[in-house]
CSV table of C-alpha atoms and ligand atoms in Angstrom, one decimal:
chain,number,residue,atom,x,y,z
R,1,UNK,CA,0.0,0.0,0.0
R,2,UNK,CA,3.0,2.3,0.4
R,3,UNK,CA,2.5,5.5,-1.6
R,4,UNK,CA,-0.6,4.2,-3.2
R,5,UNK,CA,-3.4,6.7,-3.8
R,6,UNK,CA,-6.8,5.4,-3.0
R,7,UNK,CA,-10.0,7.2,-4.0
R,8,UNK,CA,-12.7,5.9,-1.6
R,9,UNK,CA,-16.3,6.4,-2.8
R,10,UNK,CA,-18.6,6.0,0.2
R,11,UNK,CA,-22.2,4.9,-0.7
R,12,UNK,CA,-25.3,5.5,1.5
R,13,UNK,CA,-25.9,2.6,3.7
R,14,UNK,CA,-25.8,1.6,7.3
R,15,UNK,CA,-22.4,0.0,6.8
R,16,UNK,CA,-20.9,3.4,5.8
R,17,UNK,CA,-19.6,3.8,9.3
R,18,UNK,CA,-17.1,1.0,8.6
R,19,UNK,CA,-15.4,3.3,6.2
R,20,UNK,CA,-13.9,5.3,9.0
R,21,UNK,CA,-12.0,2.2,10.1
R,22,UNK,CA,-11.1,1.4,6.5
R,23,UNK,CA,-9.6,4.9,6.0
R,24,UNK,CA,-7.6,4.5,9.2
R,25,UNK,CA,-6.2,1.1,8.2
R,26,UNK,CA,-5.4,2.2,4.6
R,27,UNK,CA,-3.4,5.1,6.0
R,28,UNK,CA,-1.7,3.0,8.5
R,29,UNK,CA,-0.6,0.8,5.6
R,30,UNK,CA,1.0,3.8,3.9
R,31,UNK,CA,-1.7,4.8,1.4
R,32,UNK,CA,-3.2,8.2,1.0
R,33,UNK,CA,-6.9,8.4,0.9
R,34,UNK,CA,-9.2,10.9,-0.7
R,35,UNK,CA,-13.0,10.4,-0.2
R,36,UNK,CA,-16.1,11.1,-2.3
R,37,UNK,CA,-19.4,10.7,-0.4
R,38,UNK,CA,-22.8,10.3,-2.1
R,39,UNK,CA,-25.6,12.5,-0.7
R,40,UNK,CA,-27.1,9.5,1.0
R,41,UNK,CA,-23.7,8.6,2.6
R,42,UNK,CA,-23.7,12.0,4.4
R,43,UNK,CA,-26.9,10.8,6.2
R,44,UNK,CA,-24.9,8.0,7.8
R,45,UNK,CA,-21.5,9.5,8.5
R,46,UNK,CA,-20.5,13.1,8.4
R,47,UNK,CA,-18.0,14.6,5.9
R,48,UNK,CA,-16.4,16.1,9.0
R,49,UNK,CA,-15.4,12.7,10.5
R,50,UNK,CA,-14.3,11.4,7.1
R,51,UNK,CA,-12.2,14.5,6.5
R,52,UNK,CA,-10.6,14.2,9.9
R,53,UNK,CA,-9.4,10.7,9.1
R,54,UNK,CA,-8.3,11.3,5.5
R,55,UNK,CA,-6.6,14.7,6.4
R,56,UNK,CA,-8.0,15.9,3.1
R,57,UNK,CA,-11.1,17.8,2.1
R,58,UNK,CA,-14.0,15.5,1.4
R,59,UNK,CA,-15.9,15.7,-1.9
R,60,UNK,CA,-19.6,15.4,-1.7
R,61,UNK,CA,-22.3,15.0,-4.2
R,62,UNK,CA,-23.7,18.4,-3.3
R,63,UNK,CA,-22.5,20.0,-6.5
R,64,UNK,CA,-20.1,22.8,-5.9
R,65,UNK,CA,-18.6,24.9,-8.6
R,66,UNK,CA,-15.7,25.5,-6.3
R,67,UNK,CA,-14.9,21.8,-6.1
R,68,UNK,CA,-15.2,21.5,-9.8
R,69,UNK,CA,-12.9,24.4,-10.5
R,70,UNK,CA,-10.3,23.4,-8.0
R,71,UNK,CA,-9.9,19.8,-9.0
R,72,UNK,CA,-12.6,18.6,-11.4
R,73,UNK,CA,-14.1,15.2,-11.5
R,74,UNK,CA,-11.8,13.9,-14.2
R,75,UNK,CA,-8.7,14.7,-12.2
R,76,UNK,CA,-10.3,13.3,-9.1
R,77,UNK,CA,-10.8,10.0,-10.9
R,78,UNK,CA,-7.4,9.9,-12.5
R,79,UNK,CA,-5.2,11.0,-9.6
R,80,UNK,CA,-5.6,7.7,-7.9
R,81,UNK,CA,-4.1,4.2,-8.3
R,82,UNK,CA,-7.3,2.5,-7.2
R,83,UNK,CA,-11.0,3.4,-6.6
R,84,UNK,CA,-12.7,1.6,-3.8
R,85,UNK,CA,-16.5,1.8,-3.5
R,86,UNK,CA,-17.7,0.9,0.0
R,87,UNK,CA,-20.4,0.3,0.8
R,88,UNK,CA,-21.4,-0.3,-2.8
R,89,UNK,CA,-25.2,0.1,-2.7
R,90,UNK,CA,-27.6,-1.5,-5.1
R,91,UNK,CA,-28.3,1.9,-6.5
R,92,UNK,CA,-24.6,2.8,-7.1
R,93,UNK,CA,-24.1,-0.7,-8.7
R,94,UNK,CA,-27.1,-0.1,-11.0
R,95,UNK,CA,-25.8,3.3,-12.0
R,96,UNK,CA,-22.4,2.0,-12.8
R,97,UNK,CA,-23.8,-0.9,-14.9
R,98,UNK,CA,-26.0,1.4,-16.8
R,99,UNK,CA,-23.4,4.1,-17.4
R,100,UNK,CA,-25.2,6.8,-15.5
R,101,UNK,CA,-23.3,10.0,-14.4
R,102,UNK,CA,-25.8,12.1,-12.6
R,103,UNK,CA,-23.9,12.9,-9.4
R,104,UNK,CA,-20.2,13.2,-8.4
R,105,UNK,CA,-19.7,9.6,-7.4
R,106,UNK,CA,-21.1,8.1,-10.6
R,107,UNK,CA,-19.4,10.7,-12.7
R,108,UNK,CA,-16.0,9.9,-11.2
R,109,UNK,CA,-16.6,6.2,-11.7
R,110,UNK,CA,-17.5,6.7,-15.3
R,111,UNK,CA,-14.5,9.0,-16.0
R,112,UNK,CA,-11.8,6.8,-14.4
R,113,UNK,CA,-9.2,4.8,-16.2
R,114,UNK,CA,-8.1,3.1,-13.0
R,115,UNK,CA,-9.1,-0.2,-11.5
R,116,UNK,CA,-12.3,-0.2,-9.4
R,117,UNK,CA,-13.0,-2.4,-6.4
R,118,UNK,CA,-16.6,-2.7,-5.2
R,119,UNK,CA,-17.5,-3.9,-1.7
R,120,UNK,CA,-21.3,-4.3,-1.9
R,121,UNK,CA,-23.5,-4.0,1.1
R,122,UNK,CA,-27.3,-4.3,1.0
R,123,UNK,CA,-30.3,-6.2,2.2
R,124,UNK,CA,-30.1,-9.9,1.1
R,125,UNK,CA,-33.2,-9.6,-1.1
R,126,UNK,CA,-31.8,-6.6,-2.8
R,127,UNK,CA,-28.5,-8.4,-3.4
R,128,UNK,CA,-30.3,-11.5,-4.7
R,129,UNK,CA,-32.7,-9.5,-6.9
R,130,UNK,CA,-32.2,-10.5,-10.5
R,131,UNK,CA,-31.6,-6.8,-11.5
R,132,UNK,CA,-28.7,-6.5,-9.0
R,133,UNK,CA,-27.3,-9.9,-10.1
R,134,UNK,CA,-27.6,-8.8,-13.8
R,135,UNK,CA,-25.8,-5.5,-13.0
R,136,UNK,CA,-23.0,-7.3,-11.0
R,137,UNK,CA,-22.5,-9.7,-13.9
R,138,UNK,CA,-22.3,-6.8,-16.3
R,139,UNK,CA,-19.7,-5.0,-14.2
R,140,UNK,CA,-17.6,-8.1,-13.7
R,141,UNK,CA,-17.6,-8.5,-17.5
R,142,UNK,CA,-16.5,-4.9,-17.7
R,143,UNK,CA,-13.5,-5.7,-15.6
R,144,UNK,CA,-14.7,-4.3,-12.2
R,145,UNK,CA,-13.4,-6.1,-9.1
R,146,UNK,CA,-15.7,-7.3,-6.3
R,147,UNK,CA,-15.0,-8.2,-2.7
R,148,UNK,CA,-17.9,-9.8,-0.9
R,149,UNK,CA,-20.6,-9.4,0.2
R,150,UNK,CA,-20.5,-11.8,3.2
R,151,UNK,CA,-23.4,-13.8,4.5
R,152,UNK,CA,-24.8,-13.1,8.0
R,153,UNK,CA,-27.2,-11.2,10.2
R,154,UNK,CA,-28.3,-7.9,8.8
R,155,UNK,CA,-29.1,-4.6,10.6
R,156,UNK,CA,-32.8,-5.3,10.1
R,157,UNK,CA,-33.9,-8.0,12.5
R,158,UNK,CA,-34.9,-11.4,11.2
R,159,UNK,CA,-33.0,-10.8,7.9
R,160,UNK,CA,-30.1,-13.1,7.1
R,161,UNK,CA,-28.3,-13.9,3.9
R,162,UNK,CA,-25.7,-12.5,1.5
R,163,UNK,CA,-25.4,-8.7,1.7
R,164,UNK,CA,-23.1,-7.8,4.6
R,165,UNK,CA,-20.1,-5.6,3.9
R,166,UNK,CA,-16.9,-7.6,4.2
R,167,UNK,CA,-14.6,-6.8,7.0
R,168,UNK,CA,-12.0,-4.1,6.6
R,169,UNK,CA,-9.0,-6.4,6.3
R,170,UNK,CA,-10.7,-8.3,3.5
R,171,UNK,CA,-11.1,-5.0,1.6
R,172,UNK,CA,-7.4,-4.2,2.1
R,173,UNK,CA,-6.4,-7.6,1.0
R,174,UNK,CA,-8.4,-7.4,-2.2
R,175,UNK,CA,-7.0,-3.9,-2.8
R,176,UNK,CA,-3.5,-5.1,-2.3
R,177,UNK,CA,-4.0,-8.0,-4.8
R,178,UNK,CA,-5.3,-5.6,-7.5
R,179,UNK,CA,-2.4,-3.1,-7.0
R,180,UNK,CA,0.2,-5.9,-6.9
R,181,UNK,CA,-1.2,-7.4,-10.1
R,182,UNK,CA,-1.2,-4.0,-11.8
R,183,UNK,CA,2.4,-3.3,-11.0
R,184,UNK,CA,3.5,-6.5,-12.8
R,185,UNK,CA,1.0,-6.2,-15.7
R,186,UNK,CA,1.8,-5.0,-19.2
R,187,UNK,CA,-0.9,-2.4,-18.7
R,188,UNK,CA,1.1,-0.9,-15.8
R,189,UNK,CA,4.1,-0.6,-18.2
R,190,UNK,CA,2.2,0.9,-21.1
R,191,UNK,CA,-0.7,2.8,-19.5
R,192,UNK,CA,-4.4,2.3,-19.7
R,193,UNK,CA,-4.9,3.6,-23.3
R,194,UNK,CA,-1.6,2.7,-24.9
R,195,UNK,CA,-3.1,2.8,-28.4
R,196,UNK,CA,-4.7,6.2,-28.2
R,197,UNK,CA,-4.0,8.2,-31.3
R,198,UNK,CA,-3.2,5.0,-33.3
R,199,UNK,CA,-5.1,3.5,-36.2
R,200,UNK,CA,-5.5,-0.3,-36.1
R,201,UNK,CA,-6.7,-2.2,-39.1
R,202,UNK,CA,-8.1,-5.7,-38.6
R,203,UNK,CA,-9.4,-8.3,-41.1
R,204,UNK,CA,-11.8,-10.9,-39.8
R,205,UNK,CA,-14.1,-13.8,-40.7
R,206,UNK,CA,-14.1,-15.9,-43.9
R,207,UNK,CA,-14.6,-14.7,-47.4
R,208,UNK,CA,-17.4,-16.1,-49.7
R,209,UNK,CA,-16.4,-16.7,-53.3
R,210,UNK,CA,-19.4,-17.1,-55.5
R,211,UNK,CA,-19.9,-20.2,-57.7
R,212,UNK,CA,-23.2,-18.8,-59.0
R,213,UNK,CA,-25.8,-16.4,-57.5
R,214,UNK,CA,-26.8,-18.9,-54.7
R,215,UNK,CA,-23.7,-20.9,-54.0
R,216,UNK,CA,-20.3,-20.0,-52.7
R,217,UNK,CA,-16.9,-21.4,-51.6
R,218,UNK,CA,-16.3,-20.6,-47.9
R,219,UNK,CA,-14.5,-21.9,-44.8
R,220,UNK,CA,-15.1,-22.5,-41.1
R,221,UNK,CA,-13.8,-19.2,-39.7
R,222,UNK,CA,-16.3,-17.7,-37.2
R,223,UNK,CA,-14.5,-14.3,-37.0
R,224,UNK,CA,-14.3,-14.5,-33.2
R,225,UNK,CA,-10.6,-14.0,-33.0
R,226,UNK,CA,-10.5,-11.1,-35.5
R,227,UNK,CA,-13.5,-9.4,-33.8
R,228,UNK,CA,-11.9,-9.8,-30.4
R,229,UNK,CA,-8.7,-8.1,-31.7
R,230,UNK,CA,-10.8,-5.1,-33.0
R,231,UNK,CA,-12.6,-4.9,-29.6
R,232,UNK,CA,-9.3,-5.1,-27.7
R,233,UNK,CA,-7.6,-2.5,-29.8
R,234,UNK,CA,-10.6,-0.1,-29.3
R,235,UNK,CA,-10.6,-0.7,-25.6
R,236,UNK,CA,-6.9,0.3,-25.5
R,237,UNK,CA,-7.8,3.6,-27.1
R,238,UNK,CA,-7.2,2.9,-30.8
R,239,UNK,CA,-9.2,4.1,-33.8
R,240,UNK,CA,-10.1,0.8,-35.3
R,241,UNK,CA,-11.2,-0.3,-38.8
R,242,UNK,CA,-12.5,-3.8,-39.0
R,243,UNK,CA,-12.9,-5.3,-42.5
R,244,UNK,CA,-14.9,-8.4,-42.1
R,245,UNK,CA,-16.2,-11.2,-44.3
R,246,UNK,CA,-19.7,-12.6,-43.6
R,247,UNK,CA,-20.0,-13.5,-39.9
R,248,UNK,CA,-22.9,-13.8,-37.4
R,249,UNK,CA,-21.2,-11.7,-34.7
R,250,UNK,CA,-22.3,-8.3,-33.4
R,251,UNK,CA,-20.2,-5.3,-34.4
R,252,UNK,CA,-17.7,-4.5,-31.7
R,253,UNK,CA,-18.5,-1.2,-30.0
R,254,UNK,CA,-16.7,2.0,-31.2
R,255,UNK,CA,-15.2,0.3,-34.3
R,256,UNK,CA,-15.7,1.3,-38.0
R,257,UNK,CA,-16.9,-1.9,-39.6
R,258,UNK,CA,-16.6,-2.5,-43.3
R,259,UNK,CA,-18.5,-5.6,-44.6
R,260,UNK,CA,-17.2,-7.5,-47.6
R,261,UNK,CA,-17.9,-10.8,-49.2
R,262,UNK,CA,-15.0,-11.8,-51.4
R,263,UNK,CA,-11.2,-11.7,-51.1
R,264,UNK,CA,-10.9,-9.0,-53.8
R,265,UNK,CA,-13.4,-6.8,-52.0
R,266,UNK,CA,-11.5,-7.4,-48.8
R,267,UNK,CA,-8.2,-6.3,-50.4
R,268,UNK,CA,-9.8,-3.1,-51.8
R,269,UNK,CA,-11.4,-2.3,-48.4
R,270,UNK,CA,-8.0,-2.8,-46.7
R,271,UNK,CA,-6.2,-0.6,-49.1
R,272,UNK,CA,-8.9,2.1,-48.7
R,273,UNK,CA,-8.5,2.0,-44.9
R,274,UNK,CA,-4.7,2.4,-44.9
R,275,UNK,CA,-2.6,4.1,-43.5
R,276,UNK,CA,-2.6,2.3,-40.1
R,277,UNK,CA,0.0,1.9,-37.4
R,278,UNK,CA,-0.9,-1.7,-36.9
R,279,UNK,CA,-2.6,-4.1,-39.3
R,280,UNK,CA,-3.7,-7.5,-38.0
R,281,UNK,CA,-4.8,-10.0,-40.7
R,282,UNK,CA,-7.0,-12.5,-38.9
R,283,UNK,CA,-9.4,-13.2,-41.8
R,284,UNK,CA,-9.4,-16.7,-43.3
R,285,UNK,CA,-9.3,-15.5,-46.8
R,286,UNK,CA,-10.3,-18.1,-49.4
R,287,UNK,CA,-7.2,-19.0,-51.4
R,288,UNK,CA,-9.1,-19.4,-54.6
R,289,UNK,CA,-12.2,-18.1,-56.4
R,290,UNK,CA,-14.0,-19.4,-59.4
R,291,UNK,CA,-12.6,-18.1,-62.7
R,292,UNK,CA,-16.1,-16.9,-63.6
R,293,UNK,CA,-19.4,-17.1,-61.8
R,294,UNK,CA,-22.4,-17.4,-64.1
R,295,UNK,CA,-25.1,-14.8,-63.5
R,296,UNK,CA,-27.8,-17.5,-63.5
R,297,UNK,CA,-28.1,-20.4,-61.1
R,298,UNK,CA,-26.4,-23.6,-62.3
R,299,UNK,CA,-29.2,-26.1,-62.8
R,300,UNK,CA,-28.9,-29.8,-61.8
R,301,UNK,CA,-30.6,-30.8,-65.1
R,302,UNK,CA,-27.7,-29.3,-67.1
R,303,UNK,CA,-24.3,-30.6,-67.8
R,304,UNK,CA,-22.3,-31.6,-64.7
R,305,UNK,CA,-20.4,-28.4,-63.8
R,306,UNK,CA,-16.7,-28.3,-63.2
R,307,UNK,CA,-15.2,-25.4,-61.2
R,308,UNK,CA,-12.2,-23.7,-62.6
R,309,UNK,CA,-10.4,-21.9,-59.8
R,310,UNK,CA,-8.0,-19.0,-59.9
R,311,UNK,CA,-5.8,-17.8,-57.0
R,312,UNK,CA,-7.0,-14.9,-54.9
R,313,UNK,CA,-4.8,-11.9,-54.0
R,314,UNK,CA,-2.9,-12.5,-50.8
R,315,UNK,CA,-3.9,-9.5,-48.7
R,316,UNK,CA,-1.4,-9.9,-46.0
R,317,UNK,CA,1.5,-10.3,-48.4
R,318,UNK,CA,0.3,-7.4,-50.5
R,319,UNK,CA,0.4,-5.1,-47.5
R,320,UNK,CA,3.4,-6.7,-45.8
R,321,UNK,CA,5.6,-6.3,-48.8
R,322,UNK,CA,4.3,-2.9,-49.9
R,323,UNK,CA,7.1,-0.3,-50.2
R,324,UNK,CA,5.0,2.8,-49.4
R,325,UNK,CA,2.5,3.2,-46.6
R,326,UNK,CA,3.3,-0.1,-44.9
R,327,UNK,CA,2.0,-0.2,-41.4
R,328,UNK,CA,4.7,-0.1,-38.7
R,329,UNK,CA,3.5,-3.5,-37.4
R,330,UNK,CA,2.1,-6.1,-39.7
R,331,UNK,CA,0.6,-9.2,-38.0
R,332,UNK,CA,-0.5,-12.3,-39.8
R,333,UNK,CA,-2.1,-15.4,-38.7
R,334,UNK,CA,-1.2,-19.0,-39.6
R,335,UNK,CA,-3.8,-21.7,-39.4
R,336,UNK,CA,-2.0,-25.0,-39.6
R,337,UNK,CA,-2.7,-28.6,-38.9
R,338,UNK,CA,0.9,-29.8,-38.8
R,339,UNK,CA,4.4,-28.4,-38.2
R,340,UNK,CA,2.6,-25.4,-36.8
R,341,UNK,CA,5.5,-23.1,-35.8
R,342,UNK,CA,7.9,-24.0,-38.7
R,343,UNK,CA,5.2,-23.4,-41.2
R,344,UNK,CA,4.3,-20.1,-39.5
R,345,UNK,CA,8.0,-19.0,-39.5
R,346,UNK,CA,8.1,-19.6,-43.3
R,347,UNK,CA,4.9,-17.6,-43.8
R,348,UNK,CA,6.3,-14.7,-41.8
R,349,UNK,CA,9.2,-14.3,-44.2
R,350,UNK,CA,7.2,-15.2,-47.3
R,351,UNK,CA,4.5,-12.7,-46.6
R,352,UNK,CA,6.6,-9.8,-45.3
R,353,UNK,CA,4.9,-9.9,-41.8
R,354,UNK,CA,6.6,-8.8,-38.6
R,355,UNK,CA,4.7,-11.2,-36.5
R,356,UNK,CA,2.7,-14.4,-37.1
R,357,UNK,CA,0.2,-15.7,-34.6
R,358,UNK,CA,0.2,-19.4,-35.3
R,359,UNK,CA,-2.4,-21.8,-34.2
R,360,UNK,CA,-3.2,-25.5,-34.6
R,361,UNK,CA,-6.6,-25.8,-36.2
R,362,UNK,CA,-6.8,-29.6,-36.3
R,363,UNK,CA,-10.5,-30.4,-35.8
R,364,UNK,CA,-9.7,-32.0,-32.3
R,365,UNK,CA,-8.5,-28.5,-31.1
R,366,UNK,CA,-12.0,-26.9,-31.5
R,367,UNK,CA,-10.5,-23.6,-32.5
R,368,UNK,CA,-13.0,-23.0,-35.3
R,369,UNK,CA,-16.1,-21.5,-33.7
R,370,UNK,CA,-14.7,-22.1,-30.2
R,371,UNK,CA,-13.9,-19.4,-27.6
R,372,UNK,CA,-10.4,-20.6,-26.6
R,373,UNK,CA,-7.2,-20.5,-28.5
R,374,UNK,CA,-3.6,-21.9,-28.0
R,375,UNK,CA,-1.3,-19.8,-30.1
R,376,UNK,CA,2.4,-19.3,-30.7
R,377,UNK,CA,3.8,-15.8,-31.4
R,378,UNK,CA,6.4,-16.0,-34.1
R,379,UNK,CA,8.6,-12.9,-34.4
R,380,UNK,CA,12.0,-12.0,-35.7
R,381,UNK,CA,13.4,-12.8,-32.2
R,382,UNK,CA,12.0,-16.3,-32.1
R,383,UNK,CA,8.9,-18.2,-31.0
R,384,UNK,CA,6.8,-17.7,-27.8
R,385,UNK,CA,4.4,-20.4,-26.8
R,386,UNK,CA,1.3,-18.8,-25.1
R,387,UNK,CA,-0.9,-20.8,-22.7
R,388,UNK,CA,-4.4,-21.7,-23.7
R,389,UNK,CA,-6.4,-18.5,-23.4
R,390,UNK,CA,-9.8,-17.1,-24.3
R,391,UNK,CA,-9.8,-15.4,-27.8
R,392,UNK,CA,-10.5,-12.2,-25.9
R,393,UNK,CA,-7.4,-12.6,-23.8
R,394,UNK,CA,-5.2,-13.6,-26.8
R,395,UNK,CA,-6.5,-10.3,-28.4
R,396,UNK,CA,-5.8,-8.2,-25.4
R,397,UNK,CA,-2.3,-9.5,-24.9
R,398,UNK,CA,-1.5,-9.2,-28.6
R,399,UNK,CA,-2.6,-5.6,-28.7
R,400,UNK,CA,-0.7,-4.8,-25.5
R,401,UNK,CA,2.4,-6.3,-27.1
R,402,UNK,CA,1.7,-4.3,-30.3
R,403,UNK,CA,1.5,-1.1,-28.2
R,404,UNK,CA,4.9,-1.9,-26.7
R,405,UNK,CA,6.3,-2.6,-30.1
R,406,UNK,CA,5.1,0.8,-31.5
R,407,UNK,CA,6.5,2.5,-28.4
R,408,UNK,CA,9.9,1.0,-28.9
R,409,UNK,CA,10.0,1.6,-32.6
R,410,UNK,CA,9.1,5.2,-32.0
R,411,UNK,CA,11.8,5.5,-29.4
R,412,UNK,CA,14.3,3.9,-31.8
R,413,UNK,CA,13.4,6.3,-34.6
R,414,UNK,CA,14.0,9.4,-32.3
E,1,CTP,N1,-4.1,-14.3,-46.0
E,1,CTP,C1,-4.5,-13.1,-46.7
E,1,CTP,N2,-4.9,-13.3,-48.0
E,1,CTP,C2,-5.0,-14.5,-48.6
E,1,CTP,C3,-4.7,-15.7,-47.8
E,1,CTP,C4,-4.2,-15.5,-46.5
E,1,CTP,O1,-4.4,-12.0,-46.2
E,1,CTP,N3,-5.5,-14.6,-49.8
E,1,CTP,C5,-3.6,-14.0,-44.7
E,1,CTP,C6,-4.5,-14.5,-43.6
E,1,CTP,O2,-5.4,-13.5,-43.1
E,1,CTP,C7,-3.5,-14.9,-42.5
E,1,CTP,C8,-2.3,-15.4,-43.3
E,1,CTP,O3,-2.4,-14.8,-44.6
E,1,CTP,O4,-3.1,-13.8,-41.7
E,1,CTP,C9,-2.1,-16.9,-43.4
E,1,CTP,O5,-3.2,-17.5,-43.8
E,1,CTP,P1,-3.2,-19.1,-44.1
E,1,CTP,O6,-4.6,-19.5,-44.6
E,1,CTP,O7,-2.8,-19.8,-42.9
E,1,CTP,O8,-2.1,-19.2,-45.2
E,1,CTP,P2,-2.1,-19.4,-46.7
E,1,CTP,O9,-1.3,-18.4,-47.3
E,1,CTP,O10,-3.5,-19.6,-47.2
E,1,CTP,O11,-1.3,-20.8,-46.8
E,1,CTP,P3,-1.8,-22.3,-46.7
E,1,CTP,O12,-3.3,-22.3,-46.8
E,1,CTP,O13,-1.2,-23.0,-47.9
E,1,CTP,O14,-1.3,-22.8,-45.4
């Protein structure tokens, strides 16, 4: 906790009094504590006692132009290493899950780029209410941390169940774990939005190459990995263009999506989207298309058709080997069923890529359509074997590594 800056958001609940002890313990452990109190919280403990313990002025929800001019909610939320919400009431949790910002506490929580730890406390029925559980699941998916609640007697007589605020040492323990994890994480090295100001171009999904107006050549790609990369890049602050073949996935939020069908259309869309700092080619582009696709449907009653195939343009190789406007980092994928890493290393050179993300797509691996992926990152420096991860986590790690790569190449150029 030494020298860590904690922003404590105190919600309105009977357990708010425990915050006084929490502040004392956090400070004993070496942290500095700044407090924001909701209007309801001030009904349970006074800003005066909170301020006496933090040795700092207390920020309340009673809107004050002075507060805003002196420090501002953005600074308040950023000048901290960790935000702790205790007690996190059903109302605060619902506001956070819904993205509301109608008072100081919720605005600070919306504006922060730091980890957030919630210590919920409420009546067991309110905790178990499907709306609260939905909100908690949403916040967990958004990366918010939780400690508790504990199960036990409540302030109201005859009410027992989950909903008690955890004890102060448990909150400190959870806070320590988050801060320790953060110090060792790549995010701690590169910042929370390391791709801000960058353009990231991603291809995803299969391509469909028409045989006639109703039939096409396709492959088993679901687009999950490519879409996850676009999502991860946007979450890390990049402007993202996603060029995708036909998939049944929702568009990732805050991403420009360009929909195409064929490899040739994908190449044109990619070229139109350049320049980009990073280009990740996760699409499973069909290697061949039919030499010509008749305008009319091929009838069964006619002569048995034979397909004449011609090779499609290789989009990765076209961009990887281009002399002008080449992205600083070109990432290809290699879907292999044997000799995974040696084939990938060959592809890296042959296609002019900086990195190849290689994976084993043997049917037994369940990569196609599945949510997990075991990949190897092939770079000029060698091969890294990554553990089996969700496609989202592969995407996040890849984009964090990409951010570091750009940072180093910018430093080398200076
Ligand atoms: N790729 C591409 N355009 C193509 C074919 C492939 O951009 N016409 C890209 C893919 O998006 C991927 C990489 O090249 O990033 C490797 O794709 P893969 O299908 O594994 O390689 P191929 O070149 O098709 O080789 P092969 O199928 O013979 O293994």
